GROMACS .gro file of N, CA, C and O in nm:
model
  468
    1MET      N    1  11.822  11.661  13.125
    1MET     CA    2  11.787  11.519  13.128
    1MET      C    3  11.830  11.452  12.998
    1MET      O    4  11.859  11.518  12.900
    2SER      N    5  11.826  11.322  12.999
    2SER     CA    6  11.870  11.245  12.884
    2SER      C    7  11.770  11.253  12.769
    2SER      O    8  11.662  11.310  12.781
    3TYR      N    9  11.810  11.195  12.657
    3TYR     CA   10  11.730  11.195  12.535
    3TYR      C   11  11.723  11.051  12.485
    3TYR      O   12  11.818  10.975  12.500
    4VAL      N   13  11.609  11.014  12.426
    4VAL     CA   14  11.588  10.876  12.382
    4VAL      C   15  11.539  10.875  12.238
    4VAL      O   16  11.447  10.949  12.202
    5ASP      N   17  11.600  10.789  12.156
    5ASP     CA   18  11.548  10.758  12.024
    5ASP      C   19  11.475  10.625  12.034
    5ASP      O   20  11.530  10.528  12.088
    6GLY      N   21  11.352  10.619  11.986
    6GLY     CA   22  11.274  10.497  11.990
    6GLY      C   23  11.241  10.448  11.850
    6GLY      O   24  11.221  10.529  11.759
    7PHE      N   25  11.236  10.316  11.833
    7PHE     CA   26  11.213  10.254  11.704
    7PHE      C   27  11.120  10.135  11.717
    7PHE      O   28  11.129  10.058  11.813
    8VAL      N   29  11.032  10.118  11.620
    8VAL     CA   30  10.948   9.998  11.609
    8VAL      C   31  10.955   9.956  11.462
    8VAL      O   32  10.940  10.040  11.373
    9ALA      N   33  10.979   9.828  11.438
    9ALA     CA   34  10.991   9.779  11.300
    9ALA      C   35  10.937   9.636  11.292
    9ALA      O   36  10.927   9.567  11.393
   10ALA      N   37  10.903   9.595  11.170
   10ALA     CA   38  10.866   9.457  11.143
   10ALA      C   39  10.987   9.388  11.080
   10ALA      O   40  11.046   9.440  10.985
   11VAL      N   41  11.024   9.274  11.137
   11VAL     CA   42  11.141   9.200  11.088
   11VAL      C   43  11.099   9.058  11.055
   11VAL      O   44  11.032   8.992  11.136
   12PRO      N   45  11.138   9.008  10.936
   12PRO     CA   46  11.109   8.868  10.906
   12PRO      C   47  11.166   8.776  11.014
   12PRO      O   48  11.283   8.791  11.054
   13ILE      N   49  11.086   8.684  11.062
   13ILE     CA   50  11.131   8.591  11.166
   13ILE      C   51  11.256   8.516  11.121
   13ILE      O   52  11.347   8.492  11.201
   14ALA      N   53  11.264   8.484  10.994
   14ALA     CA   54  11.381   8.414  10.940
   14ALA      C   55  11.508   8.498  10.949
   14ALA      O   56  11.619   8.444  10.940
   15ASN      N   57  11.495   8.629  10.968
   15ASN     CA   58  11.611   8.719  10.974
   15ASN      C   59  11.653   8.752  11.118
   15ASN      O   60  11.730   8.846  11.139
   16LYS      N   61  11.606   8.675  11.214
   16LYS     CA   62  11.636   8.708  11.355
   16LYS      C   63  11.787   8.715  11.379
   16LYS      O   64  11.835   8.811  11.439
   17ASP      N   65  11.863   8.617  11.333
   17ASP     CA   66  12.007   8.618  11.355
   17ASP      C   67  12.073   8.736  11.283
   17ASP      O   68  12.161   8.802  11.339
   18ALA      N   69  12.030   8.763  11.161
   18ALA     CA   70  12.085   8.876  11.085
   18ALA      C   71  12.050   9.007  11.153
   18ALA      O   72  12.133   9.099  11.159
   19TYR      N   73  11.928   9.017  11.207
   19TYR     CA   74  11.887   9.139  11.277
   19TYR      C   75  11.972   9.159  11.402
   19TYR      O   76  12.020   9.269  11.430
   20LYS      N   77  11.991   9.051  11.477
   20LYS     CA   78  12.071   9.061  11.600
   20LYS      C   79  12.214   9.104  11.567
   20LYS      O   80  12.270   9.190  11.635
   21LYS      N   81  12.272   9.049  11.462
   21LYS     CA   82  12.407   9.087  11.420
   21LYS      C   83  12.410   9.235  11.380
   21LYS      O   84  12.500   9.310  11.421
   22HIS      N   85  12.311   9.278  11.303
   22HIS     CA   86  12.302   9.419  11.262
   22HIS      C   87  12.292   9.509  11.386
   22HIS      O   88  12.361   9.612  11.395
   23ALA      N   89  12.209   9.470  11.480
   23ALA     CA   90  12.191   9.549  11.602
   23ALA      C   91  12.320   9.555  11.684
   23ALA      O   92  12.356   9.662  11.735
   24GLU      N   93  12.388   9.443  11.696
   24GLU     CA   94  12.513   9.440  11.773
   24GLU      C   95  12.619   9.529  11.709
   24GLU      O   96  12.687   9.606  11.777
   25GLU      N   97  12.632   9.520  11.576
   25GLU     CA   98  12.732   9.600  11.506
   25GLU      C   99  12.699   9.749  11.510
   25GLU      O  100  12.787   9.832  11.531
   26SER      N  101  12.574   9.784  11.489
   26SER     CA  102  12.539   9.925  11.492
   26SER      C  103  12.546   9.983  11.633
   26SER      O  104  12.580  10.100  11.651
   27SER      N  105  12.518   9.901  11.734
   27SER     CA  106  12.525   9.953  11.872
   27SER      C  107  12.666   9.994  11.909
   27SER      O  108  12.685  10.091  11.983
   28VAL      N  109  12.765   9.923  11.856
   28VAL     CA  110  12.904   9.961  11.880
   28VAL      C  111  12.929  10.103  11.828
   28VAL      O  112  12.992  10.186  11.896
   29LEU      N  113  12.876  10.132  11.709
   29LEU     CA  114  12.894  10.265  11.651
   29LEU      C  115  12.818  10.370  11.729
   29LEU      O  116  12.870  10.479  11.756
   30PHE      N  117  12.692  10.340  11.765
   30PHE     CA  118  12.616  10.437  11.843
   30PHE      C  119  12.690  10.473  11.972
   30PHE      O  120  12.700  10.591  12.007
   31LYS      N  121  12.743  10.374  12.040
   31LYS     CA  122  12.814  10.401  12.165
   31LYS      C  123  12.945  10.476  12.139
   31LYS      O  124  12.983  10.563  12.216
   32GLU      N  125  13.010  10.444  12.028
   32GLU     CA  126  13.132  10.516  11.990
   32GLU      C  127  13.101  10.665  11.971
   32GLU      O  128  13.183  10.751  12.002
   33PHE      N  129  12.981  10.695  11.921
   33PHE     CA  130  12.943  10.831  11.891
   33PHE      C  131  12.860  10.898  12.001
   33PHE      O  132  12.795  10.999  11.978
   34GLY      N  133  12.861  10.842  12.121
   34GLY     CA  134  12.804  10.911  12.235
   34GLY      C  135  12.682  10.850  12.302
   34GLY      O  136  12.638  10.899  12.406
   35ALA      N  137  12.623  10.745  12.244
   35ALA     CA  138  12.507  10.683  12.308
   35ALA      C  139  12.548  10.619  12.440
   35ALA      O  140  12.658  10.566  12.454
   36GLN      N  141  12.457  10.624  12.537
   36GLN     CA  142  12.482  10.562  12.665
   36GLN      C  143  12.444  10.415  12.666
   36GLN      O  144  12.509  10.333  12.730
   37SER      N  145  12.336  10.381  12.595
   37SER     CA  146  12.294  10.242  12.588
   37SER      C  147  12.208  10.221  12.464
   37SER      O  148  12.148  10.315  12.411
   38VAL      N  149  12.203  10.096  12.420
   38VAL     CA  150  12.120  10.056  12.308
   38VAL      C  151  12.047   9.929  12.351
   38VAL      O  152  12.110   9.835  12.399
   39VAL      N  153  11.914   9.930  12.338
   39VAL     CA  154  11.834   9.813  12.377
   39VAL      C  155  11.755   9.767  12.256
   39VAL      O  156  11.689   9.847  12.189
   40GLU      N  157  11.760   9.638  12.227
   40GLU     CA  158  11.687   9.576  12.116
   40GLU      C  159  11.598   9.467  12.174
   40GLU      O  160  11.646   9.380  12.247
   41CYS      N  161  11.470   9.470  12.140
   41CYS     CA  162  11.374   9.372  12.193
   41CYS      C  163  11.303   9.303  12.078
   41CYS      O  164  11.251   9.369  11.987
   42TRP      N  165  11.298   9.170  12.083
   42TRP     CA  166  11.233   9.087  11.981
   42TRP      C  167  11.091   9.058  12.027
   42TRP      O  168  11.070   9.011  12.138
   43GLY      N  169  10.993   9.085  11.943
   43GLY     CA  170  10.852   9.069  11.979
   43GLY      C  171  10.820   8.929  12.030
   43GLY      O  172  10.854   8.830  11.967
   44ASP      N  173  10.752   8.924  12.144
   44ASP     CA  174  10.716   8.798  12.207
   44ASP      C  175  10.566   8.793  12.236
   44ASP      O  176  10.504   8.688  12.222
   45ASP      N  177  10.510   8.905  12.277
   45ASP     CA  178  10.368   8.914  12.310
   45ASP      C  179  10.317   9.049  12.260
   45ASP      O  180  10.299   9.143  12.336
   46VAL      N  181  10.298   9.058  12.128
   46VAL     CA  182  10.263   9.184  12.062
   46VAL      C  183  10.131   9.162  11.988
   46VAL      O  184  10.131   9.122  11.872
   47PRO      N  185  10.019   9.186  12.054
   47PRO     CA  186   9.889   9.154  11.994
   47PRO      C  187   9.849   9.249  11.882
   47PRO      O  188   9.888   9.366  11.880
   48ASP      N  189   9.770   9.197  11.791
   48ASP     CA  190   9.708   9.280  11.688
   48ASP      C  191   9.601   9.365  11.756
   48ASP      O  192   9.540   9.323  11.855
   49GLY      N  193   9.577   9.483  11.703
   49GLY     CA  194   9.475   9.569  11.758
   49GLY      C  195   9.357   9.582  11.664
   49GLY      O  196   9.362   9.537  11.550
   50GLU      N  197   9.251   9.643  11.713
   50GLU     CA  198   9.135   9.668  11.629
   50GLU      C  199   9.141   9.808  11.568
   50GLU      O  200   9.094   9.829  11.457
   51VAL      N  201   9.198   9.903  11.641
   51VAL     CA  202   9.208  10.039  11.592
   51VAL      C  203   9.354  10.075  11.563
   51VAL      O  204   9.385  10.132  11.459
   52THR      N  205   9.442  10.040  11.655
   52THR     CA  206   9.585  10.065  11.637
   52THR      C  207   9.663   9.963  11.719
   52THR      O  208   9.611   9.904  11.814
   53SER      N  209   9.786   9.940  11.680
   53SER     CA  210   9.874   9.846  11.751
   53SER      C  211  10.013   9.856  11.691
   53SER      O  212  10.031   9.913  11.583
   54PHE      N  213  10.109   9.796  11.758
   54PHE     CA  214  10.243   9.790  11.701
   54PHE      C  215  10.242   9.717  11.566
   54PHE      O  216  10.298   9.768  11.469
   55PRO      N  217  10.178   9.598  11.556
   55PRO     CA  218  10.177   9.530  11.426
   55PRO      C  219  10.113   9.615  11.315
   55PRO      O  220  10.162   9.616  11.201
   56MET      N  221  10.006   9.684  11.346
   56MET     CA  222   9.940   9.767  11.246
   56MET      C  223  10.029   9.885  11.206
   56MET      O  224  10.035   9.922  11.089
   57ALA      N  225  10.096   9.943  11.302
   57ALA     CA  226  10.178  10.061  11.276
   57ALA      C  227  10.291  10.031  11.177
   57ALA      O  228  10.327  10.118  11.097
   58VAL      N  229  10.346   9.910  11.182
   58VAL     CA  230  10.457   9.875  11.093
   58VAL      C  231  10.414   9.781  10.981
   58VAL      O  232  10.497   9.727  10.910
   59GLN      N  233  10.282   9.762  10.966
   59GLN     CA  234  10.227   9.677  10.861
   59GLN      C  235  10.291   9.538  10.862
   59GLN      O  236  10.334   9.485  10.760
   60LYS      N  237  10.295   9.478  10.982
   60LYS     CA  238  10.355   9.347  11.000
   60LYS      C  239  10.286   9.242  10.914
   60LYS      O  240  10.164   9.236  10.908
   61LYS      N  241  10.368   9.159  10.849
   61LYS     CA  242  10.318   9.048  10.768
   61LYS      C  243  10.322   8.920  10.851
   61LYS      O  244  10.383   8.915  10.958
   62GLY      N  245  10.258   8.816  10.801
   62GLY     CA  246  10.246   8.691  10.875
   62GLY      C  247  10.376   8.624  10.913
   62GLY      O  248  10.384   8.554  11.013
   63ASP      N  249  10.480   8.645  10.834
   63ASP     CA  250  10.609   8.582  10.861
   63ASP      C  251  10.707   8.676  10.932
   63ASP      O  252  10.827   8.653  10.933
   64GLU      N  253  10.653   8.781  10.995
   64GLU     CA  254  10.737   8.880  11.062
   64GLU      C  255  10.698   8.891  11.210
   64GLU      O  256  10.593   8.846  11.251
   65THR      N  257  10.787   8.952  11.286
   65THR     CA  258  10.756   8.991  11.423
   65THR      C  259  10.790   9.139  11.438
   65THR      O  260  10.853   9.198  11.352
   66VAL      N  261  10.747   9.196  11.547
   66VAL     CA  262  10.774   9.336  11.575
   66VAL      C  263  10.895   9.345  11.667
   66VAL      O  264  10.907   9.270  11.763
   67VAL      N  265  10.985   9.438  11.636
   67VAL     CA  266  11.096   9.469  11.725
   67VAL      C  267  11.074   9.609  11.782
   67VAL      O  268  11.017   9.696  11.716
   68PHE      N  269  11.117   9.626  11.904
   68PHE     CA  270  11.104   9.752  11.976
   68PHE      C  271  11.242   9.784  12.030
   68PHE      O  272  11.303   9.702  12.098
   69SER      N  273  11.293   9.902  11.997
   69SER     CA  274  11.430   9.936  12.032
   69SER      C  275  11.439  10.080  12.080
   69SER      O  276  11.357  10.163  12.042
   70TRP      N  277  11.540  10.106  12.160
   70TRP     CA  278  11.565  10.244  12.199
   70TRP      C  279  11.713  10.266  12.226
   70TRP      O  280  11.786  10.173  12.260
   71ILE      N  281  11.754  10.390  12.207
   71ILE     CA  282  11.891  10.434  12.230
   71ILE      C  283  11.883  10.550  12.328
   71ILE      O  284  11.806  10.643  12.307
   72THR      N  285  11.961  10.544  12.434
   72THR     CA  286  11.965  10.656  12.528
   72THR      C  287  12.092  10.738  12.504
   72THR      O  288  12.198  10.683  12.477
   73TRP      N  289  12.074  10.867  12.514
   73TRP     CA  290  12.182  10.964  12.495
   73TRP      C  291  12.185  11.055  12.618
   73TRP      O  292  12.083  11.076  12.682
   74PRO      N  293  12.299  11.116  12.647
   74PRO     CA  294  12.304  11.207  12.761
   74PRO      C  295  12.219  11.332  12.741
   74PRO      O  296  12.166  11.388  12.837
   75ASP      N  297  12.204  11.376  12.614
   75ASP     CA  298  12.125  11.495  12.583
   75ASP      C  299  12.101  11.499  12.432
   75ASP      O  300  12.159  11.420  12.356
   76LYS      N  301  12.017  11.591  12.388
   76LYS     CA  302  11.981  11.600  12.246
   76LYS      C  303  12.100  11.644  12.160
   76LYS      O  304  12.116  11.596  12.047
   77ALA      N  305  12.184  11.731  12.212
   77ALA     CA  306  12.300  11.777  12.134
   77ALA      C  307  12.394  11.660  12.103
   77ALA      O  308  12.443  11.647  11.990
   78THR      N  309  12.416  11.573  12.201
   78THR     CA  310  12.501  11.456  12.179
   78THR      C  311  12.435  11.363  12.079
   78THR      O  312  12.500  11.308  11.990
   79ARG      N  313  12.304  11.347  12.090
   79ARG     CA  314  12.229  11.263  11.996
   79ARG      C  315  12.240  11.318  11.854
   79ARG      O  316  12.267  11.244  11.759
   80ASP      N  317  12.218  11.448  11.836
   80ASP     CA  318  12.225  11.507  11.703
   80ASP      C  319  12.364  11.489  11.642
   80ASP      O  320  12.377  11.453  11.525
   81ALA      N  321  12.468  11.513  11.721
   81ALA     CA  322  12.605  11.497  11.673
   81ALA      C  323  12.634  11.350  11.643
   81ALA      O  324  12.699  11.318  11.542
   82GLY      N  325  12.586  11.261  11.728
   82GLY     CA  326  12.607  11.117  11.707
   82GLY      C  327  12.543  11.067  11.580
   82GLY      O  328  12.603  10.991  11.503
   83TRP      N  329  12.418  11.108  11.555
   83TRP     CA  330  12.349  11.068  11.432
   83TRP      C  331  12.421  11.122  11.309
   83TRP      O  332  12.431  11.054  11.206
   84GLN      N  333  12.470  11.245  11.317
   84GLN     CA  334  12.543  11.302  11.204
   84GLN      C  335  12.666  11.217  11.173
   84GLN      O  336  12.692  11.184  11.057
   85LYS      N  337  12.739  11.178  11.276
   85LYS     CA  338  12.857  11.094  11.257
   85LYS      C  339  12.818  10.957  11.202
   85LYS      O  340  12.889  10.902  11.116
   86MET      N  341  12.707  10.902  11.249
   86MET     CA  342  12.660  10.771  11.200
   86MET      C  343  12.632  10.778  11.050
   86MET      O  344  12.670  10.689  10.974
   87MET      N  345  12.563  10.883  11.007
   87MET     CA  346  12.525  10.895  10.867
   87MET      C  347  12.646  10.916  10.775
   87MET      O  348  12.641  10.882  10.657
   88GLU      N  349  12.754  10.969  10.830
   88GLU     CA  350  12.874  10.994  10.751
   88GLU      C  351  12.974  10.879  10.757
   88GLU      O  352  13.070  10.877  10.681
   89ASP      N  353  12.951  10.782  10.844
   89ASP     CA  354  13.047  10.674  10.865
   89ASP      C  355  13.032  10.565  10.758
   89ASP      O  356  12.923  10.515  10.734
   90GLU      N  357  13.141  10.529  10.695
   90GLU     CA  358  13.142  10.425  10.590
   90GLU      C  359  13.090  10.291  10.641
   90GLU      O  360  13.037  10.212  10.565
   91ARG      N  361  13.108  10.265  10.769
   91ARG     CA  362  13.063  10.136  10.825
   91ARG      C  363  12.912  10.123  10.822
   91ARG      O  364  12.859  10.013  10.834
   92MET      N  365  12.840  10.235  10.808
   92MET     CA  366  12.694  10.233  10.810
   92MET      C  367  12.631  10.232  10.671
   92MET      O  368  12.509  10.237  10.659
   93THR      N  369  12.709  10.226  10.565
   93THR     CA  370  12.652  10.225  10.431
   93THR      C  371  12.573  10.095  10.410
   93THR      O  372  12.602   9.993  10.473
   94PRO      N  373  12.474  10.098  10.322
   94PRO     CA  374  12.397   9.976  10.295
   94PRO      C  375  12.484   9.859  10.248
   94PRO      O  376  12.452   9.744  10.276
   95GLU      N  377  12.593   9.888  10.182
   95GLU     CA  378  12.683   9.781  10.138
   95GLU      C  379  12.754   9.716  10.257
   95GLU      O  380  12.778   9.596  10.258
   96ASN      N  381  12.792   9.797  10.354
   96ASN     CA  382  12.867   9.745  10.470
   96ASN      C  383  12.777   9.694  10.581
   96ASN      O  384  12.819   9.609  10.659
   97MET      N  385  12.656   9.749  10.591
   97MET     CA  386  12.565   9.706  10.697
   97MET      C  387  12.421   9.705  10.644
   97MET      O  388  12.341   9.793  10.677
   98PRO      N  389  12.388   9.606  10.563
   98PRO     CA  390  12.252   9.601  10.507
   98PRO      C  391  12.148   9.578  10.617
   98PRO      O  392  12.172   9.505  10.714
   99MET      N  393  12.033   9.642  10.602
   99MET     CA  394  11.925   9.625  10.700
   99MET      C  395  11.849   9.496  10.669
   99MET      O  396  11.805   9.478  10.555
  100PRO      N  397  11.831   9.409  10.767
  100PRO     CA  398  11.759   9.283  10.745
  100PRO      C  399  11.607   9.298  10.761
  100PRO      O  400  11.539   9.206  10.806
  101PHE      N  401  11.555   9.414  10.728
  101PHE     CA  402  11.411   9.442  10.737
  101PHE      C  403  11.379   9.559  10.645
  101PHE      O  404  11.470   9.625  10.593
  102ASP      N  405  11.252   9.584  10.625
  102ASP     CA  406  11.206   9.693  10.538
  102ASP      C  407  11.204   9.824  10.618
  102ASP      O  408  11.112   9.848  10.697
  103GLY      N  409  11.305   9.906  10.597
  103GLY     CA  410  11.316  10.031  10.671
  103GLY      C  411  11.205  10.130  10.643
  103GLY      O  412  11.179  10.220  10.723
  104LYS      N  413  11.133  10.113  10.532
  104LYS     CA  414  11.024  10.204  10.499
  104LYS      C  415  10.905  10.185  10.593
  104LYS      O  416  10.822  10.275  10.604
  105ARG      N  417  10.898  10.070  10.660
  105ARG     CA  418  10.787  10.045  10.753
  105ARG      C  419  10.827  10.066  10.899
  105ARG      O  420  10.750  10.041  10.990
  106MET      N  421  10.948  10.112  10.922
  106MET     CA  422  10.994  10.139  11.057
  106MET      C  423  10.937  10.274  11.102
  106MET      O  424  10.930  10.368  11.024
  107ILE      N  425  10.895  10.281  11.228
  107ILE     CA  426  10.856  10.410  11.285
  107ILE      C  427  10.959  10.446  11.392
  107ILE      O  428  11.015  10.358  11.458
  108TYR      N  429  10.987  10.573  11.404
  108TYR     CA  430  11.090  10.615  11.498
  108TYR      C  431  11.067  10.760  11.538
  108TYR      O  432  10.993  10.833  11.473
  109GLY      N  433  11.133  10.798  11.643
  109GLY     CA  434  11.125  10.936  11.687
  109GLY      C  435  11.221  10.961  11.801
  109GLY      O  436  11.269  10.867  11.865
  110GLY      N  437  11.248  11.088  11.826
  110GLY     CA  438  11.331  11.130  11.937
  110GLY      C  439  11.245  11.189  12.047
  110GLY      O  440  11.148  11.260  12.020
  111PHE      N  441  11.282  11.158  12.170
  111PHE     CA  442  11.199  11.195  12.285
  111PHE      C  443  11.282  11.255  12.397
  111PHE      O  444  11.385  11.198  12.437
  112ALA      N  445  11.238  11.367  12.449
  112ALA     CA  446  11.300  11.428  12.567
  112ALA      C  447  11.242  11.360  12.691
  112ALA      O  448  11.121  11.350  12.705
  113VAL      N  449  11.330  11.310  12.776
  113VAL     CA  450  11.286  11.243  12.899
  113VAL      C  451  11.229  11.348  12.993
  113VAL      O  452  11.292  11.450  13.022
  114ILE      N  453  11.107  11.323  13.044
  114ILE     CA  454  11.045  11.415  13.139
  114ILE      C  455  11.030  11.353  13.279
  114ILE      O  456  11.003  11.423  13.374
  115MET      N  457  11.048  11.220  13.286
  115MET     CA  458  11.040  11.151  13.414
  115MET      C  459  11.111  11.018  13.401
  115MET      O  460  11.099  10.951  13.299
  116GLN      N  461  11.184  10.979  13.506
  116GLN     CA  462  11.248  10.848  13.509
  116GLN      C  463  11.257  10.806  13.654
  116GLN      O  464  11.292  10.888  13.740
  117SER      N  465  11.220  10.680  13.682
  117SER     CA  466  11.229  10.635  13.821
  117SER      C  467  11.303  10.506  13.832
  117SER      O  468  11.333  10.441  13.735
   0.00000   0.00000   0.00000
């Protein structure tokens, strides 16, 4: 079955256009290196929680919104090889593709698909 990388981050609302450009440019590379699809979602209805929530998880500030993203891969081996290529590619350096958000507050992980309908 396929493999999915998931991401949640807080992005300054003022950086929406910069974030979208960053996402579009990086998605080209992910697909070049084997990803099947890249989905980027801008927070629209992301409530604060009392115990836990997306905003709490990324320490969202008042001038930020939460983004939710995922990348699908055919399998984990393709994902691992793709990420290795991404990290070695000059186009992904901070100078060439600066992140328009605080990457230290991003949460992410890789997931093996167990069901899809």
